[in-house]
């Protein structure tokens, strides 16, 4: 939306539990609201819960986002705590000043930003493949499975007339077998079916 510098907007867009206080206060805002959302997500990844949302989004949650301070466990890394507090600052001006030099924060000392920007960075760890518990022996899955190609019916082949390309599998045209017409119901069959239905009802009455 070209929100740069001192430009601000006032549209209420986003997911409620990730919105910044100034949105709920219906104040014009800038990109500082995105940094607040980033702070909420980092809090969730580090602590395992939302800093303000307690299971039911209502006015209480909105007031907590606007006024309350998040809870921090005592054993939380001080640098990580400082990052979260800076991103969850209630003041958008203070929040914007904090993120202006966020790359120089001690928490990101080991981050090579150039490698990240050029897609050369590797994750600090990779999850190992999980073991699969099964009662039967599994056959190895082939790396390539040839798809089953059914012949195209003659009436369907006419749909491709004039195309500059046709698959080799389409050159062999085999007409599809005509569907078998069901037998017509005779008067005797109708009477017999009606008799059976009546007989079943009589048996239930007994």
mmCIF file of C-alpha atoms in Angstrom:
data_model
loop_
_atom_site.group_PDB
_atom_site.id
_atom_site.type_symbol
_atom_site.label_atom_id
_atom_site.label_comp_id
_atom_site.label_asym_id
_atom_site.label_seq_id
_atom_site.Cartn_x
_atom_site.Cartn_y
_atom_site.Cartn_z
ATOM 1 C CA UNK A 1 0.000 0.000 0.000
ATOM 2 C CA UNK A 2 3.085 2.238 -0.320
ATOM 3 C CA UNK A 3 3.159 3.040 3.392
ATOM 4 C CA UNK A 4 6.637 4.551 3.719
ATOM 5 C CA UNK A 5 8.091 7.334 5.838
ATOM 6 C CA UNK A 6 5.410 9.457 7.483
ATOM 7 C CA UNK A 7 2.592 8.001 5.319
ATOM 8 C CA UNK A 8 -0.150 6.317 7.327
ATOM 9 C CA UNK A 9 -3.391 4.449 6.711
ATOM 10 C CA UNK A 10 -6.492 3.777 8.794
ATOM 11 C CA UNK A 11 -7.972 0.590 7.286
ATOM 12 C CA UNK A 12 -8.776 -2.166 9.777
ATOM 13 C CA UNK A 13 -7.274 -5.226 8.102
ATOM 14 C CA UNK A 14 -5.633 -8.308 9.584
ATOM 15 C CA UNK A 15 -6.034 -11.065 12.159
ATOM 16 C CA UNK A 16 -7.331 -9.703 15.457
ATOM 17 C CA UNK A 17 -4.907 -11.447 17.821
ATOM 18 C CA UNK A 18 -1.939 -10.109 15.819
ATOM 19 C CA UNK A 19 -3.160 -6.505 15.510
ATOM 20 C CA UNK A 20 -1.304 -3.662 17.152
ATOM 21 C CA UNK A 21 -2.933 -1.408 19.797
ATOM 22 C CA UNK A 22 -3.185 1.604 17.476
ATOM 23 C CA UNK A 23 -5.478 -0.363 15.136
ATOM 24 C CA UNK A 24 -7.940 -1.106 17.938
ATOM 25 C CA UNK A 25 -7.735 2.541 19.033
ATOM 26 C CA UNK A 26 -8.711 3.504 15.456
ATOM 27 C CA UNK A 27 -5.638 5.668 14.996
ATOM 28 C CA UNK A 28 -3.780 6.125 11.690
ATOM 29 C CA UNK A 29 -0.835 3.722 11.598
ATOM 30 C CA UNK A 30 2.215 2.792 9.547
ATOM 31 C CA UNK A 31 4.457 -0.274 9.200
ATOM 32 C CA UNK A 32 5.053 -0.328 12.954
ATOM 33 C CA UNK A 33 1.959 -2.557 13.226
ATOM 34 C CA UNK A 34 3.770 -5.267 11.240
ATOM 35 C CA UNK A 35 6.597 -5.262 13.752
ATOM 36 C CA UNK A 36 4.065 -5.695 16.553
ATOM 37 C CA UNK A 37 2.701 -8.764 14.742
ATOM 38 C CA UNK A 38 6.265 -10.073 14.413
ATOM 39 C CA UNK A 39 6.710 -9.644 18.159
ATOM 40 C CA UNK A 40 3.559 -11.680 18.831
ATOM 41 C CA UNK A 41 4.800 -14.508 16.595
ATOM 42 C CA UNK A 42 8.270 -14.535 18.184
ATOM 43 C CA UNK A 43 6.608 -14.650 21.618
ATOM 44 C CA UNK A 44 4.498 -17.627 20.518
ATOM 45 C CA UNK A 45 7.534 -19.499 19.173
ATOM 46 C CA UNK A 46 9.659 -18.777 22.245
ATOM 47 C CA UNK A 47 7.109 -19.265 25.031
ATOM 48 C CA UNK A 48 4.365 -21.368 23.463
ATOM 49 C CA UNK A 49 1.422 -19.054 23.972
ATOM 50 C CA UNK A 50 -0.037 -15.703 22.987
ATOM 51 C CA UNK A 51 1.110 -12.695 25.034
ATOM 52 C CA UNK A 52 -2.444 -11.366 25.463
ATOM 53 C CA UNK A 53 -4.967 -13.845 24.001
ATOM 54 C CA UNK A 54 -6.344 -16.283 26.587
ATOM 55 C CA UNK A 55 -8.634 -18.505 24.517
ATOM 56 C CA UNK A 56 -11.599 -16.223 23.839
ATOM 57 C CA UNK A 57 -11.352 -13.087 21.761
ATOM 58 C CA UNK A 58 -13.521 -10.400 23.355
ATOM 59 C CA UNK A 59 -13.211 -6.892 24.775
ATOM 60 C CA UNK A 60 -10.976 -8.217 27.547
ATOM 61 C CA UNK A 61 -8.431 -9.420 24.996
ATOM 62 C CA UNK A 62 -8.571 -6.095 23.140
ATOM 63 C CA UNK A 63 -7.963 -4.168 26.367
ATOM 64 C CA UNK A 64 -5.054 -6.505 27.193
ATOM 65 C CA UNK A 65 -3.474 -5.794 23.801
ATOM 66 C CA UNK A 66 -3.940 -2.046 24.333
ATOM 67 C CA UNK A 67 -2.848 -1.759 27.977
ATOM 68 C CA UNK A 68 -1.344 -4.938 29.503
ATOM 69 C CA UNK A 69 2.273 -6.046 29.447
ATOM 70 C CA UNK A 70 3.075 -9.646 28.418
ATOM 71 C CA UNK A 71 4.274 -12.261 30.902
ATOM 72 C CA UNK A 72 7.897 -13.424 30.589
ATOM 73 C CA UNK A 73 9.262 -16.586 32.242
ATOM 74 C CA UNK A 74 12.246 -16.036 34.526
ATOM 75 C CA UNK A 75 14.489 -18.400 32.545
ATOM 76 C CA UNK A 76 13.896 -16.638 29.229
ATOM 77 C CA UNK A 77 17.042 -15.405 27.477
ATOM 78 C CA UNK A 78 17.460 -11.684 28.387
ATOM 79 C CA UNK A 79 18.325 -10.733 24.797
ATOM 80 C CA UNK A 80 15.272 -12.549 23.473
ATOM 81 C CA UNK A 81 13.132 -10.839 26.108
ATOM 82 C CA UNK A 82 14.506 -7.454 25.024
ATOM 83 C CA UNK A 83 13.647 -8.197 21.370
ATOM 84 C CA UNK A 84 10.060 -9.144 22.246
ATOM 85 C CA UNK A 85 9.551 -6.167 24.558
ATOM 86 C CA UNK A 86 10.829 -3.793 21.888
ATOM 87 C CA UNK A 87 8.493 -5.225 19.252
ATOM 88 C CA UNK A 88 5.477 -5.278 21.603
ATOM 89 C CA UNK A 89 5.935 -1.690 22.759
ATOM 90 C CA UNK A 90 2.545 0.046 22.980
ATOM 91 C CA UNK A 91 3.932 3.193 21.376
ATOM 92 C CA UNK A 92 4.317 2.883 17.591
ATOM 93 C CA UNK A 93 6.943 5.656 17.639
ATOM 94 C CA UNK A 94 9.108 3.776 20.158
ATOM 95 C CA UNK A 95 8.551 0.562 18.248
ATOM 96 C CA UNK A 96 9.681 2.145 14.978
ATOM 97 C CA UNK A 97 12.835 3.544 16.610
ATOM 98 C CA UNK A 98 13.618 0.121 18.048
ATOM 99 C CA UNK A 99 13.477 -1.678 14.696
ATOM 100 C CA UNK A 100 15.510 0.933 12.810
ATOM 101 C CA UNK A 101 18.721 -0.837 13.901
ATOM 102 C CA UNK A 102 17.276 -4.212 14.884
ATOM 103 C CA UNK A 103 19.948 -6.081 12.891
ATOM 104 C CA UNK A 104 22.568 -4.729 15.289
ATOM 105 C CA UNK A 105 20.748 -6.121 18.336
ATOM 106 C CA UNK A 106 22.908 -8.527 20.399
ATOM 107 C CA UNK A 107 20.321 -11.276 19.878
ATOM 108 C CA UNK A 108 21.227 -11.350 16.158
ATOM 109 C CA UNK A 109 25.000 -11.317 16.643
ATOM 110 C CA UNK A 110 25.493 -14.690 14.917
ATOM 111 C CA UNK A 111 23.172 -13.880 12.005
ATOM 112 C CA UNK A 112 24.788 -13.265 8.623
ATOM 113 C CA UNK A 113 22.199 -11.026 6.985
ATOM 114 C CA UNK A 114 23.954 -11.118 3.615
ATOM 115 C CA UNK A 115 23.652 -14.918 3.433
ATOM 116 C CA UNK A 116 19.975 -14.677 4.310
ATOM 117 C CA UNK A 117 19.268 -12.064 1.653
ATOM 118 C CA UNK A 118 21.111 -14.115 -0.987
ATOM 119 C CA UNK A 119 19.437 -17.420 0.085
ATOM 120 C CA UNK A 120 22.747 -18.987 1.113
ATOM 121 C CA UNK A 121 21.934 -19.432 4.805
ATOM 122 C CA UNK A 122 21.420 -22.910 6.251
ATOM 123 C CA UNK A 123 19.094 -23.690 9.175
ATOM 124 C CA UNK A 124 20.853 -24.152 12.531
ATOM 125 C CA UNK A 125 19.443 -27.665 12.810
ATOM 126 C CA UNK A 126 17.394 -30.079 10.742
ATOM 127 C CA UNK A 127 14.756 -32.442 12.075
ATOM 128 C CA UNK A 128 15.656 -36.118 11.545
ATOM 129 C CA UNK A 129 13.158 -38.348 9.699
ATOM 130 C CA UNK A 130 10.617 -39.889 12.023
ATOM 131 C CA UNK A 131 10.349 -43.646 12.353
ATOM 132 C CA UNK A 132 7.201 -45.289 11.026
ATOM 133 C CA UNK A 133 5.668 -48.018 13.193
ATOM 134 C CA UNK A 134 3.976 -50.756 11.185
ATOM 135 C CA UNK A 135 2.961 -54.366 11.695
ATOM 136 C CA UNK A 136 3.731 -55.464 8.151
ATOM 137 C CA UNK A 137 6.775 -55.217 5.931
ATOM 138 C CA UNK A 138 6.542 -52.275 3.568
ATOM 139 C CA UNK A 139 7.751 -52.601 0.010
ATOM 140 C CA UNK A 140 10.124 -49.889 -1.150
ATOM 141 C CA UNK A 141 8.307 -47.087 -2.939
ATOM 142 C CA UNK A 142 9.669 -46.632 -6.458
ATOM 143 C CA UNK A 143 11.108 -43.225 -7.195
ATOM 144 C CA UNK A 144 9.083 -42.964 -10.386
ATOM 145 C CA UNK A 145 5.663 -44.403 -11.060
ATOM 146 C CA UNK A 146 4.496 -44.384 -14.642
ATOM 147 C CA UNK A 147 0.958 -43.019 -14.860
ATOM 148 C CA UNK A 148 -1.763 -45.169 -16.326
ATOM 149 C CA UNK A 149 -2.921 -43.745 -19.650
ATOM 150 C CA UNK A 150 -6.320 -44.918 -20.817
ATOM 151 C CA UNK A 151 -7.186 -44.762 -24.506
ATOM 152 C CA UNK A 152 -9.356 -41.831 -25.458
ATOM 153 C CA UNK A 153 -12.725 -42.607 -26.936
ATOM 154 C CA UNK A 154 -13.328 -41.677 -30.552
ATOM 155 C CA UNK A 155 -15.980 -39.116 -29.700
ATOM 156 C CA UNK A 156 -13.606 -37.492 -27.197
ATOM 157 C CA UNK A 157 -10.748 -37.473 -29.717
ATOM 158 C CA UNK A 158 -12.784 -35.195 -31.950
ATOM 159 C CA UNK A 159 -12.495 -32.493 -29.297
ATOM 160 C CA UNK A 160 -8.759 -32.228 -30.065
ATOM 161 C CA UNK A 161 -9.092 -31.695 -33.823
ATOM 162 C CA UNK A 162 -6.885 -28.823 -34.987
ATOM 163 C CA UNK A 163 -4.425 -29.055 -32.086
ATOM 164 C CA UNK A 164 -0.762 -28.786 -33.089
ATOM 165 C CA UNK A 165 0.295 -31.389 -30.527
ATOM 166 C CA UNK A 166 -1.072 -34.794 -29.641
ATOM 167 C CA UNK A 167 0.399 -37.305 -27.230
ATOM 168 C CA UNK A 168 1.667 -40.591 -28.654
ATOM 169 C CA UNK A 169 -0.749 -42.376 -26.372
ATOM 170 C CA UNK A 170 -3.670 -40.740 -28.160
ATOM 171 C CA UNK A 171 -2.827 -42.140 -31.587
ATOM 172 C CA UNK A 172 -4.344 -45.510 -30.706
ATOM 173 C CA UNK A 173 -8.038 -44.819 -30.537
ATOM 174 C CA UNK A 174 -10.297 -47.514 -29.212
ATOM 175 C CA UNK A 175 -13.996 -46.765 -29.031
ATOM 176 C CA UNK A 176 -15.458 -47.199 -25.602
ATOM 177 C CA UNK A 177 -17.962 -50.033 -25.258
ATOM 178 C CA UNK A 178 -21.552 -48.942 -25.387
ATOM 179 C CA UNK A 179 -23.307 -49.120 -22.041
ATOM 180 C CA UNK A 180 -25.608 -52.053 -21.509
ATOM 181 C CA UNK A 181 -29.196 -50.923 -21.454
ATOM 182 C CA UNK A 182 -31.110 -52.152 -18.427
ATOM 183 C CA UNK A 183 -33.956 -54.549 -19.022
ATOM 184 C CA UNK A 184 -37.391 -53.007 -19.213
ATOM 185 C CA UNK A 185 -39.637 -53.761 -16.300
ATOM 186 C CA UNK A 186 -42.562 -55.930 -17.242
ATOM 187 C CA UNK A 187 -45.987 -55.923 -15.659
ATOM 188 C CA UNK A 188 -45.215 -59.264 -13.978
ATOM 189 C CA UNK A 189 -42.059 -57.849 -12.358
ATOM 190 C CA UNK A 190 -43.971 -54.819 -11.054
ATOM 191 C CA UNK A 191 -46.681 -57.024 -9.515
ATOM 192 C CA UNK A 192 -44.095 -59.339 -7.979
ATOM 193 C CA UNK A 193 -42.169 -56.451 -6.391
ATOM 194 C CA UNK A 194 -45.392 -54.963 -4.995
ATOM 195 C CA UNK A 195 -46.384 -58.338 -3.530
ATOM 196 C CA UNK A 196 -42.997 -58.700 -1.804
ATOM 197 C CA UNK A 197 -43.263 -55.239 -0.266
ATOM 198 C CA UNK A 198 -46.757 -55.955 1.059
ATOM 199 C CA UNK A 199 -45.669 -59.341 2.405
ATOM 200 C CA UNK A 200 -42.732 -57.792 4.304
ATOM 201 C CA UNK A 201 -45.036 -55.254 5.940
ATOM 202 C CA UNK A 202 -47.507 -57.961 6.952
ATOM 203 C CA UNK A 203 -44.677 -59.928 8.579
ATOM 204 C CA UNK A 204 -43.635 -56.850 10.587
ATOM 205 C CA UNK A 205 -47.217 -56.370 11.830
ATOM 206 C CA UNK A 206 -47.216 -59.907 13.201
#
